[in-house]
Structures are given as structure tokens and as C-alpha cells.
Amino acid sequence: VKKAYREANLLLGDIIKVTPSSKVVGDLAQFMVQNNLKSEDVLEKAEDLSFPKSVVEFLQGAIGEPYQGFPEPLRSKVLKDMPRIKGRPGASLAPLDFDKLKKDLQEKHPRATDRDVMSSALYPQVTDEYLTFKETYGPVDKLDTRIFLVGPKVGEEFEVTIEKGKTLAIKTLAMAEDLTPNGEREIFFEMNGQLRSVFIRDKEASKEIHLHPKVDKSAKGQVGSPMRGTVIEVKVKVGDTVEKGAALVVLSAMKMEMVVQAPIAGKVKSIDALVGMKLEGDDLVATIE
């Protein structure tokens, strides 16, 4: 990965790395490792590859123009006829109405603060997901990292300080063997000496095996997933006419978004990816005829 990071950095023009430019380099490096690409492969196949969204936006000028300019011919090969931003990106943005943003945000999340409004202005989707999570599960920031990520072991005791002078003593007692029809398992525990239970969905036990069709690389119009990820957006529907390089679906994995592009021009014959679907590399995404 470190070798790929160096190659990705040079491909992008040895850019100055701060957030978010360092993420651009990291996304490209990760993309190269996942698809077994060297720098010469990237340059040779740039017109046909579906690059991470952050890389495409960087080359469009969405985070500004790098010192000594954009890398060519990579930029022209990747963007083709995509729009480019000239000058400072913020100069062309419409003024933001913070009062309206705050009103809209608090309609959905009544306890949203001014800090949340600022976060939403910068990262609207991430902020919405974060606030929804907090409203669903409560102040999980009070939990130790391991307890939050992995969960307590049976028989383990731990404490949670929810406010000054108020600490909960929790002990996990047992886990039911049988699942409910909804795929939930009852968990028994003590909280400050009182017996409690809660039903938790067992994600592993309730998993179903889905055999997703794989792309036939010999078939010119079949489009496969370039990496493992979750489908977050489908941009076309069956019957649409698309040009070569048109966006078909958007995948997300490990904080990286990738736009899967049409390898040829034609009509969309089928869409094999739905929003929320988890795909593996080379899973069939769409077919174009």
C-alpha cells in the first residue's frame, strides 16, 4: 500500500498533501491496490477506468488548482468532456443561507446545535447519519471503545458515567440461544443490580446467502464492480441511453466513494445493483447493449 501511495502521489503531480488532498492520493492508492494496477497501467487505461469520486473531483478542480498545475495527460484522459472548474471553487458557489439550513436541520433533528449546522454545511450526508445514529442509540460516546465496537463478554462488568456523579454499573449475564422470528436474540444483564433484558438483532445469524452474478469480462457491455462496497446511488434506469463514461452507480467503502462508469455508449439493458446492496469485486452492476 505504501508503494502504491508513492505511485499515486506522483501520478497526481506530487501534490501538497493536506485534508482533503491527502485523501485523494490515498483513495487512488487504495484503488490501485484493489485492482492490481501500477502507475503505467493507470495512465494506459485511464479513459476506461472508474476512478474514485474524490480523484475525479480533484482533477475537475473541486478543491482548487494544485501548485504547478494538474497532471497531464492523466487529467484529460480521466475527465474527457466532463466540466472543469476554473479558479477558486468557492468563488462560484451560491451564498449559503445559514438560517434556512438551521431551520431545515432542526425540523429533522430538533436538538441540532449551531455546531451541527456548521457540520451540515460542510458534510450534509455525514452529519445527517451522525445525528440519526445519536437519536437512535443515545450518548454512545460514554462507552469505552471496545465495548462500543465489539460489545461486552458474558459475565463482564463495566461502568458507564453518563453525567457527573451518575455512573451505571452494568454486567452482561446471558444470551438466549433461540432467535425470534425477526432474527433477534434476547440479552440479559444487570444494571445497578436490577435485572434487565433487551432484544438485539443478530446480524450474523440472520444473514442470508445471496449469490450475485459475476461480470463476464468477455462481454463488452457488462459492467462489474471495481471493488467491494455498498451501493449508495443508482444514477440510471433500464432503457436509458448513456454515453461512454456516463455514471451508472456510486459505491462506498472505507470512506471512499467510487462512480462506476459505462465502458461503452448504448442503452441500459439491465441494472443488477440496488441502493444498499453490498457488492464484491467483479459483481455484475449493469448491462449495456
mmCIF file of C-alpha atoms in Angstrom:
data_model
loop_
_atom_site.group_PDB
_atom_site.id
_atom_site.type_symbol
_atom_site.label_atom_id
_atom_site.label_comp_id
_atom_site.label_asym_id
_atom_site.label_seq_id
_atom_site.Cartn_x
_atom_site.Cartn_y
_atom_site.Cartn_z
ATOM 1 C CA VAL A 1 0.000 0.000 0.000
ATOM 2 C CA LYS A 2 2.841 2.411 0.812
ATOM 3 C CA LYS A 3 4.412 1.753 -2.581
ATOM 4 C CA ALA A 4 1.075 2.379 -4.277
ATOM 5 C CA TYR A 5 0.684 5.621 -2.285
ATOM 6 C CA ARG A 6 4.008 6.845 -3.642
ATOM 7 C CA GLU A 7 2.997 5.945 -7.209
ATOM 8 C CA ALA A 8 -0.422 7.562 -6.783
ATOM 9 C CA ASN A 9 1.184 10.718 -5.430
ATOM 10 C CA LEU A 10 3.463 11.005 -8.463
ATOM 11 C CA LEU A 11 0.577 10.297 -10.847
ATOM 12 C CA LEU A 12 -1.302 13.232 -9.325
ATOM 13 C CA GLY A 13 1.670 15.564 -9.643
ATOM 14 C CA ASP A 14 3.313 15.177 -6.214
ATOM 15 C CA ILE A 15 0.634 17.445 -4.765
ATOM 16 C CA ILE A 16 0.849 19.192 -1.402
ATOM 17 C CA LYS A 17 -0.946 16.878 0.994
ATOM 18 C CA VAL A 18 -3.421 18.303 3.489
ATOM 19 C CA THR A 19 -7.010 17.281 4.075
ATOM 20 C CA PRO A 20 -8.625 16.661 1.600
ATOM 21 C CA SER A 21 -5.777 16.296 -0.954
ATOM 22 C CA SER A 22 -4.113 13.560 1.119
ATOM 23 C CA LYS A 23 -7.373 11.585 0.918
ATOM 24 C CA VAL A 24 -7.347 11.930 -2.871
ATOM 25 C CA VAL A 25 -3.907 10.309 -3.005
ATOM 26 C CA GLY A 26 -4.967 7.629 -0.519
ATOM 27 C CA ASP A 27 -8.133 6.814 -2.469
ATOM 28 C CA LEU A 28 -6.169 6.437 -5.698
ATOM 29 C CA ALA A 29 -3.566 4.246 -3.970
ATOM 30 C CA GLN A 30 -6.292 2.049 -2.499
ATOM 31 C CA PHE A 31 -7.959 1.821 -5.915
ATOM 32 C CA MET A 32 -4.658 0.750 -7.494
ATOM 33 C CA VAL A 33 -4.057 -1.954 -4.881
ATOM 34 C CA GLN A 34 -7.603 -3.337 -5.119
ATOM 35 C CA ASN A 35 -7.425 -3.543 -8.910
ATOM 36 C CA ASN A 36 -3.772 -4.642 -9.102
ATOM 37 C CA LEU A 37 -2.748 -1.570 -11.119
ATOM 38 C CA LYS A 38 0.673 0.009 -11.465
ATOM 39 C CA SER A 39 1.162 3.655 -12.426
ATOM 40 C CA GLU A 40 1.763 2.774 -16.084
ATOM 41 C CA ASP A 41 -1.482 0.747 -16.108
ATOM 42 C CA VAL A 42 -3.404 3.725 -14.727
ATOM 43 C CA LEU A 43 -2.065 6.027 -17.437
ATOM 44 C CA GLU A 44 -2.673 3.488 -20.188
ATOM 45 C CA LYS A 45 -6.228 2.597 -19.140
ATOM 46 C CA ALA A 46 -7.287 5.955 -17.658
ATOM 47 C CA GLU A 47 -10.014 6.577 -20.244
ATOM 48 C CA ASP A 48 -11.787 3.321 -19.356
ATOM 49 C CA LEU A 49 -11.279 3.079 -15.568
ATOM 50 C CA SER A 50 -13.914 4.085 -12.993
ATOM 51 C CA PHE A 51 -11.826 6.232 -10.642
ATOM 52 C CA PRO A 52 -12.744 7.137 -7.046
ATOM 53 C CA LYS A 53 -15.066 10.132 -6.863
ATOM 54 C CA SER A 54 -12.502 12.171 -4.909
ATOM 55 C CA VAL A 55 -9.906 11.702 -7.671
ATOM 56 C CA VAL A 56 -12.324 12.800 -10.387
ATOM 57 C CA GLU A 57 -13.402 15.864 -8.386
ATOM 58 C CA PHE A 58 -9.776 16.792 -7.697
ATOM 59 C CA LEU A 59 -8.985 16.670 -11.421
ATOM 60 C CA GLN A 60 -12.086 18.775 -12.127
ATOM 61 C CA GLY A 61 -10.742 21.444 -9.779
ATOM 62 C CA ALA A 62 -13.214 20.962 -6.912
ATOM 63 C CA ILE A 63 -10.542 21.557 -4.246
ATOM 64 C CA GLY A 64 -8.615 24.153 -6.218
ATOM 65 C CA GLU A 65 -5.710 24.105 -8.638
ATOM 66 C CA PRO A 66 -2.553 22.421 -7.322
ATOM 67 C CA TYR A 67 0.830 24.109 -7.296
ATOM 68 C CA GLN A 68 2.409 23.647 -10.746
ATOM 69 C CA GLY A 69 -0.946 22.696 -12.279
ATOM 70 C CA PHE A 70 -2.863 19.498 -12.934
ATOM 71 C CA PRO A 71 -1.130 16.294 -14.087
ATOM 72 C CA GLU A 72 -1.351 15.703 -17.818
ATOM 73 C CA PRO A 73 -2.202 13.615 -19.780
ATOM 74 C CA LEU A 74 -3.918 11.890 -16.835
ATOM 75 C CA ARG A 75 -6.371 14.737 -16.278
ATOM 76 C CA SER A 76 -7.557 14.878 -19.887
ATOM 77 C CA LYS A 77 -7.867 11.088 -20.109
ATOM 78 C CA VAL A 78 -9.930 10.817 -16.917
ATOM 79 C CA LEU A 79 -12.193 13.826 -17.437
ATOM 80 C CA LYS A 80 -12.692 13.610 -21.185
ATOM 81 C CA ASP A 81 -15.604 16.058 -21.706
ATOM 82 C CA MET A 82 -16.532 16.446 -18.014
ATOM 83 C CA PRO A 83 -16.881 20.025 -16.725
ATOM 84 C CA ARG A 84 -13.865 21.737 -15.179
ATOM 85 C CA ILE A 85 -13.746 24.442 -12.522
ATOM 86 C CA LYS A 86 -11.547 27.434 -13.261
ATOM 87 C CA GLY A 87 -10.148 29.466 -10.402
ATOM 88 C CA ARG A 88 -11.128 29.175 -6.748
ATOM 89 C CA PRO A 89 -14.039 26.711 -6.364
ATOM 90 C CA GLY A 90 -15.727 28.744 -3.628
ATOM 91 C CA ALA A 91 -15.992 31.800 -5.872
ATOM 92 C CA SER A 92 -18.717 30.162 -7.971
ATOM 93 C CA LEU A 93 -20.762 28.842 -5.032
ATOM 94 C CA ALA A 94 -24.103 30.447 -4.242
ATOM 95 C CA PRO A 95 -24.297 32.164 -0.801
ATOM 96 C CA LEU A 96 -25.394 29.783 1.956
ATOM 97 C CA ASP A 97 -28.466 30.719 3.994
ATOM 98 C CA PHE A 98 -27.461 29.515 7.475
ATOM 99 C CA ASP A 99 -30.837 30.436 8.976
ATOM 100 C CA LYS A 100 -32.666 28.257 6.454
ATOM 101 C CA LEU A 101 -30.140 25.444 6.887
ATOM 102 C CA LYS A 102 -30.613 25.578 10.675
ATOM 103 C CA LYS A 103 -34.397 25.552 10.333
ATOM 104 C CA ASP A 104 -34.338 22.602 7.913
ATOM 105 C CA LEU A 105 -31.867 20.666 10.068
ATOM 106 C CA GLN A 106 -33.822 21.222 13.288
ATOM 107 C CA GLU A 107 -37.057 20.125 11.628
ATOM 108 C CA LYS A 108 -35.489 16.689 11.197
ATOM 109 C CA HIS A 109 -33.184 16.801 14.236
ATOM 110 C CA PRO A 110 -34.786 19.109 16.861
ATOM 111 C CA ARG A 111 -31.755 19.026 19.180
ATOM 112 C CA ALA A 112 -29.269 20.058 16.481
ATOM 113 C CA THR A 113 -26.839 22.745 17.677
ATOM 114 C CA ASP A 114 -25.102 25.572 15.835
ATOM 115 C CA ARG A 115 -22.051 23.307 15.640
ATOM 116 C CA ASP A 116 -24.200 20.680 13.911
ATOM 117 C CA VAL A 117 -25.394 23.340 11.459
ATOM 118 C CA MET A 118 -21.791 24.140 10.558
ATOM 119 C CA SER A 119 -21.047 20.427 10.162
ATOM 120 C CA SER A 120 -24.080 20.058 7.912
ATOM 121 C CA ALA A 121 -22.907 22.946 5.737
ATOM 122 C CA LEU A 122 -19.648 21.085 5.133
ATOM 123 C CA TYR A 123 -20.777 17.444 5.190
ATOM 124 C CA PRO A 124 -24.594 17.222 4.916
ATOM 125 C CA GLN A 125 -24.904 13.456 4.442
ATOM 126 C CA VAL A 126 -22.397 12.519 7.143
ATOM 127 C CA THR A 127 -23.984 14.941 9.624
ATOM 128 C CA ASP A 128 -27.465 13.565 8.969
ATOM 129 C CA GLU A 129 -26.233 9.989 9.520
ATOM 130 C CA TYR A 130 -24.418 11.012 12.720
ATOM 131 C CA LEU A 131 -27.416 12.827 14.228
ATOM 132 C CA THR A 132 -29.765 9.976 13.284
ATOM 133 C CA PHE A 133 -27.415 7.491 14.973
ATOM 134 C CA LYS A 134 -27.270 9.586 18.162
ATOM 135 C CA GLU A 135 -31.057 9.894 18.270
ATOM 136 C CA THR A 136 -31.444 6.134 17.794
ATOM 137 C CA TYR A 137 -28.826 4.860 20.242
ATOM 138 C CA GLY A 138 -28.269 7.716 22.689
ATOM 139 C CA PRO A 139 -24.951 9.027 24.087
ATOM 140 C CA VAL A 140 -22.763 6.104 22.967
ATOM 141 C CA ASP A 141 -19.707 8.348 23.352
ATOM 142 C CA LYS A 142 -19.858 7.464 27.069
ATOM 143 C CA LEU A 143 -18.946 3.837 26.280
ATOM 144 C CA ASP A 144 -15.382 2.549 26.153
ATOM 145 C CA THR A 145 -14.172 1.993 22.601
ATOM 146 C CA ARG A 146 -14.045 -1.817 22.853
ATOM 147 C CA ILE A 147 -17.486 -2.036 24.455
ATOM 148 C CA PHE A 148 -18.909 0.119 21.659
ATOM 149 C CA LEU A 149 -17.211 -1.664 18.753
ATOM 150 C CA VAL A 150 -17.176 -5.284 19.960
ATOM 151 C CA GLY A 151 -19.612 -5.481 22.866
ATOM 152 C CA PRO A 152 -19.119 -6.926 26.359
ATOM 153 C CA LYS A 153 -18.413 -10.597 27.016
ATOM 154 C CA VAL A 154 -20.866 -12.703 29.028
ATOM 155 C CA GLY A 155 -20.046 -12.216 32.711
ATOM 156 C CA GLU A 156 -18.157 -8.970 32.098
ATOM 157 C CA GLU A 157 -18.832 -5.944 34.282
ATOM 158 C CA PHE A 158 -18.256 -2.370 33.144
ATOM 159 C CA GLU A 159 -19.233 1.136 34.179
ATOM 160 C CA VAL A 160 -20.694 3.998 32.176
ATOM 161 C CA THR A 161 -20.610 7.546 33.541
ATOM 162 C CA ILE A 162 -23.497 9.323 31.847
ATOM 163 C CA GLU A 163 -23.088 12.601 33.734
ATOM 164 C CA LYS A 164 -21.155 13.975 36.701
ATOM 165 C CA GLY A 165 -21.977 11.900 39.771
ATOM 166 C CA LYS A 166 -24.152 9.436 37.836
ATOM 167 C CA THR A 167 -22.479 6.141 36.941
ATOM 168 C CA LEU A 168 -24.209 2.971 35.757
ATOM 169 C CA ALA A 169 -22.776 -0.430 36.729
ATOM 170 C CA ILE A 170 -23.608 -2.965 34.021
ATOM 171 C CA LYS A 171 -22.969 -6.709 33.936
ATOM 172 C CA THR A 172 -23.790 -8.978 31.000
ATOM 173 C CA LEU A 173 -25.407 -12.175 32.306
ATOM 174 C CA ALA A 174 -26.521 -14.384 29.432
ATOM 175 C CA MET A 175 -27.565 -14.563 25.811
ATOM 176 C CA ALA A 176 -30.602 -16.538 24.620
ATOM 177 C CA GLU A 177 -29.845 -19.421 22.263
ATOM 178 C CA ASP A 178 -33.073 -19.150 20.274
ATOM 179 C CA LEU A 179 -33.751 -16.409 17.770
ATOM 180 C CA THR A 180 -37.080 -14.645 17.469
ATOM 181 C CA PRO A 181 -38.895 -14.709 14.091
ATOM 182 C CA ASN A 182 -37.383 -11.259 13.493
ATOM 183 C CA GLY A 183 -33.853 -12.596 13.878
ATOM 184 C CA GLU A 184 -33.398 -11.053 17.339
ATOM 185 C CA ARG A 185 -31.741 -12.579 20.390
ATOM 186 C CA GLU A 186 -32.628 -11.678 23.990
ATOM 187 C CA ILE A 187 -29.701 -10.407 26.059
ATOM 188 C CA PHE A 188 -29.925 -10.486 29.872
ATOM 189 C CA PHE A 189 -27.929 -8.092 32.039
ATOM 190 C CA GLU A 190 -27.855 -6.297 35.364
ATOM 191 C CA MET A 191 -27.903 -2.514 35.598
ATOM 192 C CA ASN A 192 -27.135 -1.218 39.089
ATOM 193 C CA GLY A 193 -28.187 -4.621 40.439
ATOM 194 C CA GLN A 194 -31.555 -4.681 38.640
ATOM 195 C CA LEU A 195 -32.264 -7.465 36.133
ATOM 196 C CA ARG A 196 -32.922 -6.164 32.625
ATOM 197 C CA SER A 197 -33.174 -7.656 29.151
ATOM 198 C CA VAL A 198 -33.135 -6.290 25.635
ATOM 199 C CA PHE A 199 -33.691 -7.789 22.194
ATOM 200 C CA ILE A 200 -30.801 -7.301 19.775
ATOM 201 C CA ARG A 201 -30.791 -8.259 16.113
ATOM 202 C CA ASP A 202 -28.174 -10.951 15.499
ATOM 203 C CA LYS A 203 -26.756 -9.782 12.187
ATOM 204 C CA GLU A 204 -24.583 -12.850 11.706
ATOM 205 C CA ALA A 205 -27.266 -15.438 12.469
ATOM 206 C CA SER A 206 -29.913 -13.694 10.373
ATOM 207 C CA LYS A 207 -27.731 -13.314 7.303
ATOM 208 C CA GLU A 208 -28.997 -14.832 4.096
ATOM 209 C CA ILE A 209 -26.677 -16.048 1.383
ATOM 210 C CA HIS A 210 -27.095 -14.044 -1.796
ATOM 211 C CA LEU A 211 -25.285 -15.293 -4.889
ATOM 212 C CA HIS A 212 -24.757 -12.209 -7.010
ATOM 213 C CA PRO A 213 -23.942 -12.766 -10.687
ATOM 214 C CA LYS A 214 -20.369 -12.023 -11.702
ATOM 215 C CA VAL A 215 -19.396 -9.908 -14.680
ATOM 216 C CA ASP A 216 -18.401 -11.730 -17.870
ATOM 217 C CA LYS A 217 -15.275 -9.815 -18.844
ATOM 218 C CA SER A 218 -15.511 -11.119 -22.399
ATOM 219 C CA ALA A 219 -18.925 -9.458 -22.794
ATOM 220 C CA LYS A 220 -18.300 -5.871 -23.897
ATOM 221 C CA GLY A 221 -21.456 -4.371 -22.415
ATOM 222 C CA GLN A 222 -21.309 -5.927 -18.962
ATOM 223 C CA VAL A 223 -20.166 -3.627 -16.156
ATOM 224 C CA GLY A 224 -18.648 -5.057 -12.978
ATOM 225 C CA SER A 225 -17.984 -3.586 -9.557
ATOM 226 C CA PRO A 226 -14.349 -2.425 -9.372
ATOM 227 C CA MET A 227 -14.197 -3.057 -5.617
ATOM 228 C CA ARG A 228 -16.064 -4.363 -2.590
ATOM 229 C CA GLY A 229 -18.534 -1.774 -1.365
ATOM 230 C CA THR A 230 -22.099 -0.681 -0.720
ATOM 231 C CA VAL A 231 -24.294 0.833 -3.432
ATOM 232 C CA ILE A 232 -25.306 4.316 -2.272
ATOM 233 C CA GLU A 233 -26.808 5.651 -5.502
ATOM 234 C CA VAL A 234 -28.083 4.317 -8.835
ATOM 235 C CA LYS A 235 -27.932 7.044 -11.465
ATOM 236 C CA VAL A 236 -29.643 5.306 -14.423
ATOM 237 C CA LYS A 237 -32.636 3.092 -15.100
ATOM 238 C CA VAL A 238 -33.366 0.354 -17.607
ATOM 239 C CA GLY A 239 -33.961 1.819 -21.053
ATOM 240 C CA ASP A 240 -31.806 4.918 -20.549
ATOM 241 C CA THR A 241 -29.398 5.830 -23.330
ATOM 242 C CA VAL A 242 -25.905 6.512 -21.990
ATOM 243 C CA GLU A 243 -22.646 7.752 -23.426
ATOM 244 C CA LYS A 244 -19.293 6.124 -22.771
ATOM 245 C CA GLY A 245 -18.074 7.273 -19.352
ATOM 246 C CA ALA A 246 -21.567 8.082 -18.034
ATOM 247 C CA ALA A 247 -22.117 7.484 -14.317
ATOM 248 C CA LEU A 248 -24.117 4.306 -13.626
ATOM 249 C CA VAL A 249 -23.893 3.713 -9.867
ATOM 250 C CA VAL A 250 -21.960 5.092 -6.897
ATOM 251 C CA LEU A 251 -20.245 2.717 -4.454
ATOM 252 C CA SER A 252 -18.936 3.492 -0.981
ATOM 253 C CA ALA A 253 -16.303 1.610 1.014
ATOM 254 C CA MET A 254 -13.848 2.652 3.725
ATOM 255 C CA LYS A 255 -14.776 6.356 3.411
ATOM 256 C CA MET A 256 -14.108 6.229 -0.336
ATOM 257 C CA GLU A 257 -16.780 6.793 -2.967
ATOM 258 C CA MET A 258 -16.409 5.473 -6.488
ATOM 259 C CA VAL A 259 -18.506 6.216 -9.553
ATOM 260 C CA VAL A 260 -18.895 3.178 -11.818
ATOM 261 C CA GLN A 261 -18.929 4.398 -15.408
ATOM 262 C CA ALA A 262 -20.304 2.987 -18.643
ATOM 263 C CA PRO A 263 -17.497 1.362 -20.682
ATOM 264 C CA ILE A 264 -19.400 1.873 -23.942
ATOM 265 C CA ALA A 265 -22.223 4.003 -25.308
ATOM 266 C CA GLY A 266 -25.617 2.337 -25.670
ATOM 267 C CA LYS A 267 -28.903 1.544 -23.946
ATOM 268 C CA VAL A 268 -29.123 0.200 -20.394
ATOM 269 C CA LYS A 269 -30.448 -3.356 -20.730
ATOM 270 C CA SER A 270 -30.430 -4.267 -17.036
ATOM 271 C CA ILE A 271 -29.446 -2.942 -13.615
ATOM 272 C CA ASP A 272 -28.185 -5.577 -11.176
ATOM 273 C CA ALA A 273 -27.394 -3.223 -8.281
ATOM 274 C CA LEU A 274 -29.830 -1.667 -5.804
ATOM 275 C CA VAL A 275 -29.242 1.052 -3.215
ATOM 276 C CA GLY A 276 -27.982 -0.566 -0.014
ATOM 277 C CA MET A 277 -26.752 -3.709 -1.758
ATOM 278 C CA LYS A 278 -23.299 -4.934 -0.722
ATOM 279 C CA LEU A 279 -21.152 -5.950 -3.681
ATOM 280 C CA GLU A 280 -17.890 -7.815 -4.057
ATOM 281 C CA GLY A 281 -15.292 -7.047 -6.701
ATOM 282 C CA ASP A 282 -16.433 -8.096 -10.213
ATOM 283 C CA ASP A 283 -20.092 -8.438 -9.174
ATOM 284 C CA LEU A 284 -22.336 -7.522 -12.099
ATOM 285 C CA VAL A 285 -23.619 -3.942 -11.842
ATOM 286 C CA ALA A 286 -25.316 -3.325 -15.188
ATOM 287 C CA THR A 287 -25.505 -4.448 -18.803
ATOM 288 C CA ILE A 288 -25.413 -2.058 -21.752
ATOM 289 C CA GLU A 289 -26.355 -3.014 -25.311
#
